[in-house]
Coordinates of C-alpha atoms in Angstrom, one line a residue:
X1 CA 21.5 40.6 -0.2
X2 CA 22.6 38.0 2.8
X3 CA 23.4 35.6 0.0
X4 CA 24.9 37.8 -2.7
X5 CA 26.7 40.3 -0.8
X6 CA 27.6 38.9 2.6
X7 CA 30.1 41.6 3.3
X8 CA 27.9 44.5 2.3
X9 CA 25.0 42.7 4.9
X10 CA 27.3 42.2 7.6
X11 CA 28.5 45.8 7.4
X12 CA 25.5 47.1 7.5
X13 CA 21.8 45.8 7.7
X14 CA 23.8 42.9 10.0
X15 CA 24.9 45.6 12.7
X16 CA 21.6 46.1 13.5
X17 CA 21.5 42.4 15.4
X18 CA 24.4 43.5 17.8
X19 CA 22.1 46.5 18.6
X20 CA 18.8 45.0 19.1
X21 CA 20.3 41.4 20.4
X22 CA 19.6 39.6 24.0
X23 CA 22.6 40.1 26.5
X24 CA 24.1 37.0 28.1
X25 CA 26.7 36.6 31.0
X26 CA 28.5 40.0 31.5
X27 CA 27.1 41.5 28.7
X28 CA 24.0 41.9 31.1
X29 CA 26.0 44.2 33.1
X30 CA 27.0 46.9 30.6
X31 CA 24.7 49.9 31.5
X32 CA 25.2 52.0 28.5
X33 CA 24.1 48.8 26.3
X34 CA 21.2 48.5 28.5
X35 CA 17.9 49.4 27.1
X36 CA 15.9 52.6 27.5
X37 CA 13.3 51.1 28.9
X38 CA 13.8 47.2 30.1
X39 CA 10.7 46.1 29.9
X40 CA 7.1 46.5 28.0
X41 CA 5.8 47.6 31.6
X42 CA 7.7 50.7 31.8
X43 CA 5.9 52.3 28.5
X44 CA 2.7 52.6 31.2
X45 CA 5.4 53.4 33.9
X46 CA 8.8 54.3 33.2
X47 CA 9.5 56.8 35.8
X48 CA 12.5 54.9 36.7
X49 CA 13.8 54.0 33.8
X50 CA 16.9 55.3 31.8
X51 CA 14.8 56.9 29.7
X52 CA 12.9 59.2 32.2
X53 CA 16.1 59.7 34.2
X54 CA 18.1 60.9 31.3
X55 CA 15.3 62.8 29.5
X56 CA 12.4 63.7 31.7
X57 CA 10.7 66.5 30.4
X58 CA 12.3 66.8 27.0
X59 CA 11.7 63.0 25.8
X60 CA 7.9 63.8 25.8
X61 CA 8.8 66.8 24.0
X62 CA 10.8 65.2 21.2
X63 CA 7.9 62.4 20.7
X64 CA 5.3 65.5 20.2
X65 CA 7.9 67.1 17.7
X66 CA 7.9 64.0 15.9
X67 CA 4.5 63.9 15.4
X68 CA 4.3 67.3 14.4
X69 CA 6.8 66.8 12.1
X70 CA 4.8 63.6 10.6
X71 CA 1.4 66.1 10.3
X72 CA 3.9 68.8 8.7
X73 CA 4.8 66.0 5.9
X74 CA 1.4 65.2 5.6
X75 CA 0.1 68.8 4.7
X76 CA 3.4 69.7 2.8
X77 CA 6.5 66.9 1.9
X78 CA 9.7 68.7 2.1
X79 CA 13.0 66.8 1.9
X80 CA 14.6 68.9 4.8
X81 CA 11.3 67.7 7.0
X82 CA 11.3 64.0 5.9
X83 CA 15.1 63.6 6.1
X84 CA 15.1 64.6 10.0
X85 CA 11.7 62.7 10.7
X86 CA 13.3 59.2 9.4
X87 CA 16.7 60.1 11.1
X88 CA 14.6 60.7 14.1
X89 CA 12.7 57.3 13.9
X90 CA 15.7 55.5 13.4
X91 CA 17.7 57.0 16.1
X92 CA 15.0 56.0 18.7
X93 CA 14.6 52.8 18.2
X94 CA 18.2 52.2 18.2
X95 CA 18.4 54.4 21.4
X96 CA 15.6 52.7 23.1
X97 CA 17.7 49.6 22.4
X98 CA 20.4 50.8 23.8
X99 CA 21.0 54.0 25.3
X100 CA 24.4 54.2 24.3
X101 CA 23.1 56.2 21.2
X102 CA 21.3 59.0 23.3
X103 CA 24.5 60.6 22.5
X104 CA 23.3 60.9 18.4
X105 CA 19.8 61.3 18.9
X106 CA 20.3 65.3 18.0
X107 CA 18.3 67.2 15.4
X108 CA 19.6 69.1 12.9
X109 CA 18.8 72.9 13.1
X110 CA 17.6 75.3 10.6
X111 CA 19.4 76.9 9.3
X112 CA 18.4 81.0 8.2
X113 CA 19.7 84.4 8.3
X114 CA 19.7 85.5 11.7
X115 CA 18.9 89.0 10.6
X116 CA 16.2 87.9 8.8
X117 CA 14.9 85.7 11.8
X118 CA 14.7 88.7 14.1
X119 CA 12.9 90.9 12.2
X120 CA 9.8 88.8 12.6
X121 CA 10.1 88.3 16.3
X122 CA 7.3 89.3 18.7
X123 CA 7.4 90.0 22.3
X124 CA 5.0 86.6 22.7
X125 CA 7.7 85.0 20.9
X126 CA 10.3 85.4 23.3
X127 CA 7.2 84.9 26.3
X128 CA 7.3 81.7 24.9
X129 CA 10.9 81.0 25.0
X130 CA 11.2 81.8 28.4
X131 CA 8.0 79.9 29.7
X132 CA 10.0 76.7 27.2
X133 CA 12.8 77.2 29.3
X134 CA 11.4 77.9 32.2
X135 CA 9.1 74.5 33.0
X136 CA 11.3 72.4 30.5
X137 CA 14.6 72.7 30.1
X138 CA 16.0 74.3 33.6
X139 CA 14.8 71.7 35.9
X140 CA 16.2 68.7 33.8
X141 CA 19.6 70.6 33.5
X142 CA 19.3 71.3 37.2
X143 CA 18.7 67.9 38.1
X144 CA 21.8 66.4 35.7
X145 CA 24.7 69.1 37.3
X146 CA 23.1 68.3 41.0
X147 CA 23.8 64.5 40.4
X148 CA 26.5 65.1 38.6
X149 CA 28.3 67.4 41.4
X150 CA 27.4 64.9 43.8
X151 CA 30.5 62.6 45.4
X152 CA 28.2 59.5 46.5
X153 CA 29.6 58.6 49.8
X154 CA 31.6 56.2 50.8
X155 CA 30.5 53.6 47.8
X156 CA 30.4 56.4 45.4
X157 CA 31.9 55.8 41.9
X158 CA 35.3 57.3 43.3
X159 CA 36.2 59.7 40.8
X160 CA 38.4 61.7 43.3
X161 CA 40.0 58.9 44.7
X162 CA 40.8 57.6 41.6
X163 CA 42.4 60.7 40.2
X164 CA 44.5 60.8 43.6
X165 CA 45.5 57.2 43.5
X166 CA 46.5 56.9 40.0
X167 CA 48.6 60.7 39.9
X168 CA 50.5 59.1 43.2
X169 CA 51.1 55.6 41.7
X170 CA 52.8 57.4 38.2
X171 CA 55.1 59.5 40.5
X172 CA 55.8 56.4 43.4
X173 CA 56.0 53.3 40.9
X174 CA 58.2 51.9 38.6
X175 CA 58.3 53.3 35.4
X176 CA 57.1 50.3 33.1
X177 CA 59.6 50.8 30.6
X178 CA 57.6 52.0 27.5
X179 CA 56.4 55.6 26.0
X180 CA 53.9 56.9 27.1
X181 CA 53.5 58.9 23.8
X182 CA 54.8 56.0 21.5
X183 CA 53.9 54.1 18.5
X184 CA 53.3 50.4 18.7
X185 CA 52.6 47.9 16.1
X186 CA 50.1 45.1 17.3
X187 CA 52.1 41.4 17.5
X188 CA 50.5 38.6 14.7
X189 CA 47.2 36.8 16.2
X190 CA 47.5 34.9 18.9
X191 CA 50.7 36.2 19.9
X192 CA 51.8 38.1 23.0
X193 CA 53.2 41.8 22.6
X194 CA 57.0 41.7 23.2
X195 CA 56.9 43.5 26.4
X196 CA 60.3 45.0 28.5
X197 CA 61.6 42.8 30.9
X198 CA 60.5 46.0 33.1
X199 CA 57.0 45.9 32.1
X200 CA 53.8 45.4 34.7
X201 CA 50.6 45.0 34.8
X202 CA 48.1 46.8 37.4
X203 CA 45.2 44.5 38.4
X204 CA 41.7 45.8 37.8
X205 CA 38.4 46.2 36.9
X206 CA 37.9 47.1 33.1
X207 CA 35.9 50.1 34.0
X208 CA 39.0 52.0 34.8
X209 CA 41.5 50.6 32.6
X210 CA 41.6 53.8 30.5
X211 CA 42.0 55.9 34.2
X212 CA 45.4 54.0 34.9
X213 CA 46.5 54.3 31.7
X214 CA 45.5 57.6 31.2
X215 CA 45.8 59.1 35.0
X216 CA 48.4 56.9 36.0
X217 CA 50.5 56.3 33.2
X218 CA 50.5 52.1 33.8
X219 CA 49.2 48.9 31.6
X220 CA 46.2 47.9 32.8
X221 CA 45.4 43.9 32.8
X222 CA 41.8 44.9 31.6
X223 CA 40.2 47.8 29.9
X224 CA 37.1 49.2 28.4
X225 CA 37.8 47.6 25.2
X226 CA 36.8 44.5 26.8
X227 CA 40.8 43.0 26.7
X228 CA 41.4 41.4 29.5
X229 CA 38.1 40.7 31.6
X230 CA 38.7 36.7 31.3
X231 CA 35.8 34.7 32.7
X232 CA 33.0 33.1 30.3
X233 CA 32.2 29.6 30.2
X234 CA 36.1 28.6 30.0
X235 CA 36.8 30.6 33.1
X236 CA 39.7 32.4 31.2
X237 CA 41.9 34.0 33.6
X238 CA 41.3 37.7 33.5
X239 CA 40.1 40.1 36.1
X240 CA 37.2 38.8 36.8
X241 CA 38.7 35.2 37.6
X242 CA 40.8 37.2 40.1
X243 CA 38.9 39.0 41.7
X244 CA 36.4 36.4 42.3
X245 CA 39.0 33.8 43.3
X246 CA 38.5 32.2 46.3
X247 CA 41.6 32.0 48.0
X248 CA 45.4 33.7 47.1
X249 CA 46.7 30.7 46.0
X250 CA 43.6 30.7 43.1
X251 CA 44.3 34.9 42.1
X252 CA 48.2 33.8 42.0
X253 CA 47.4 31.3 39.5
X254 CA 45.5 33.6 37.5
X255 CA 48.6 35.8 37.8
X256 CA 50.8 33.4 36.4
X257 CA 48.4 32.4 33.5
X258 CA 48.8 36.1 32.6
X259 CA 52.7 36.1 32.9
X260 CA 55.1 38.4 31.3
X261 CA 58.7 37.4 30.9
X262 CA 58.4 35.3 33.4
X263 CA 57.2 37.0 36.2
X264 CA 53.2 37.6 37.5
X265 CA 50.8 39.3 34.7
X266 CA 50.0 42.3 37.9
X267 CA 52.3 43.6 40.4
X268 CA 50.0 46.4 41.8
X269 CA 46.0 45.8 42.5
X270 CA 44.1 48.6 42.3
X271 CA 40.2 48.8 43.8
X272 CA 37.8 50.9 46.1
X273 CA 34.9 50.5 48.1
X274 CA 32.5 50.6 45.1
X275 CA 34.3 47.5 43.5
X276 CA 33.8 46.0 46.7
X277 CA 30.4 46.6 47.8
X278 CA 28.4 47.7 44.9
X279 CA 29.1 45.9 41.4
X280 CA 31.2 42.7 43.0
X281 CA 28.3 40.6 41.8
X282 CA 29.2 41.8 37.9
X283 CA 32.3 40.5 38.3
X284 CA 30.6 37.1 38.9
X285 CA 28.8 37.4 36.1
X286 CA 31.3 37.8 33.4
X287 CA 33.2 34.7 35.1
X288 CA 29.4 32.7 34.3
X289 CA 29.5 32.1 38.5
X290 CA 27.1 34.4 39.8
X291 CA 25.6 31.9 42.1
X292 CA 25.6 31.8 46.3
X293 CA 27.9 35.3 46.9
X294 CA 24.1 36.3 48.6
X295 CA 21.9 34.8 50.7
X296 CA 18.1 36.0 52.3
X297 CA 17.3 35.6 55.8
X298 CA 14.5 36.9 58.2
X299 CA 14.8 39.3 60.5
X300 CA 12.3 41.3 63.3
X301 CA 11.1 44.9 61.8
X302 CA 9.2 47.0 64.2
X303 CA 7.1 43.4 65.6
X304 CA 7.0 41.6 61.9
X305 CA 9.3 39.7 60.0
X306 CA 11.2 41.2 57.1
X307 CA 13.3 39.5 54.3
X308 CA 17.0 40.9 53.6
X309 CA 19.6 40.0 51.7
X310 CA 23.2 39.4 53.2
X311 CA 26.6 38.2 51.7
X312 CA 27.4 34.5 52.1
X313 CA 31.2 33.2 52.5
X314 CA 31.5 32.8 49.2
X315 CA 31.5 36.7 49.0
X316 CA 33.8 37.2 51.3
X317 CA 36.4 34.9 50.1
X318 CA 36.5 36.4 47.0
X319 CA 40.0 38.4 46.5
X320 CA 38.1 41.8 45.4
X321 CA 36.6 40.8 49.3
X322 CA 39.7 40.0 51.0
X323 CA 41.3 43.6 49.7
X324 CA 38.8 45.5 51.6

């Protein structure tokens, strides 16, 4: 099929390499293209594993309806049956390759009169709904809103902050100079876009390229599309070259690289404390220069000695550093 029909493979059979393919460089840092579970040792003890943390409960439950779904075929093939086993199969081992695709691993229901469906209900039926939803389903959901709710301190994820920043920066900043709400065609390969002379960029991780657009109404230098990070074995100038520059005069020239008519690619720099102090090293890692940001030393615990780890200069000279 490779050979005959190369479109046809790569459209199909060949998407199944970009989901069960090693991660290199930054792509290591991508948590929803992570794997369920990492490594073979977490099938004997996964407890802190994607899996178990999105899951708990109900991912032991879905492996026992599988195989009761594989005894029903057995006993008594029915199309409706073997169509949501296979789509079952399939969808966990592309989930457990990455757990992006949690989000399609759903079943389809049955579907039957609902007037019929009652008349055959029992009061031990509905005992056993309650006892279902008692032991498995309320303490998972319980578990997901209390995380969820939570803010995360000072290193927290920022949602709030972000939401504050961005609303303040679209009513206190310069209007770019394009619609918000506009059409735009994309400009030939390998070709700038023909911005406004008013035009600017704001200076970011690609996380929250979507918020500033969104939220704040701005261009982004990077986004979640993966435009703009930079880095890689070339050291492209991006946002992770400047924020892992070493000294201004480095992040202006990455600036400049990313000009628009003339003037720097960012005019405003937008971070918090969890850029900072929490994922800095994946910055590194995109630019391929994750190397001597930390450093271990020994220190006295309670009469013995005890390893930690503890940013170098290196870390600190970074720009993402020097904003904070």
């Amino acid at each position: 099929m490779r050979a005959l029909l190369p479109e046809l493979y790569a459209s199909s059979v060949g998407q199944f390499s970009f989901i069960f393919e090693g991660r290199t460089g930054g792509g290591l840092t991508i948590a929803e293209a992570s794997p369920m579970v990492e490594h073979w040792y977490h099938f004997c003890n996964y407890k802190d594993t994607p899996m178990a943390r999105n899951f708990t409960t109900l991912y032991h439950i879905a492996l026992a309806g599988m195989v009761y779904a594989g005894y029903r075929l057995l006993k008594d093939s029915k199309p409706g049956t073997t169509l949501l086993l296979v789509w079952s199969i399939i969808m966990l081992f592309i989930m457990l390759a990455q757990n992006r695709f949690a989000y399609y691993k759903l079943e389809e229901a049955y579907n039957k009169n609902p007037a019929d469906a009652l008349k055959g209900i029992r009061i031990w039926h509905i005992i056993a709904v309650l006892i279902i939803l008692a032991v498995f389903i309320y303490p998972p959901a319980e578990i997901s809103i209390v995380k969820g709710a939570t803010r995360g301190g000072s290193i927290s994820e920022g949602y709030y902050e972000w939401y504050e920043t961005m609303a303040w920066m679209r009513g206190n900043t310069p209007d770019p100079g394009l619609d918000y709400y506009g059409t735009y065609e994309m400009p030939p390969s390998g070709e700038k876009y023909p911005y406004p002379k008013t035009a600017y960029g704001v200076m970011s991780w690609w996380d929250y390229g979507h918020i500033i657009t969104y939220w704040g109404h701005r261009i982004p230098n990077a986004n979640p599309f993966q435009s703009g990070i930079g880095g890689g074995e070339g050291h492209t100038p991006g946002a992770s070259t400047y924020l892992t520059a070493q000294s201004e005069e480095e992040a202006n020239r990455v600036l400049d690289a990313l000009s628009v008519n003339g003037k720097p690619g960012a005019r405003y720099v937008a971070s918090n404390a969890y850029m900072a102090y929490a994922i800095q090293p994946v910055f590194a890692e995109w630019n391929l220069d994750n190397v001597g940001y930390y450093t271990q030393i020994q220190v006295p615990d309670g009469g013995e000695m005890t390893t930690v780890t503890i940013p170098t200069e290196k870390y600190y000279n970074t720009m993402e550093s020097r904003l904070h």
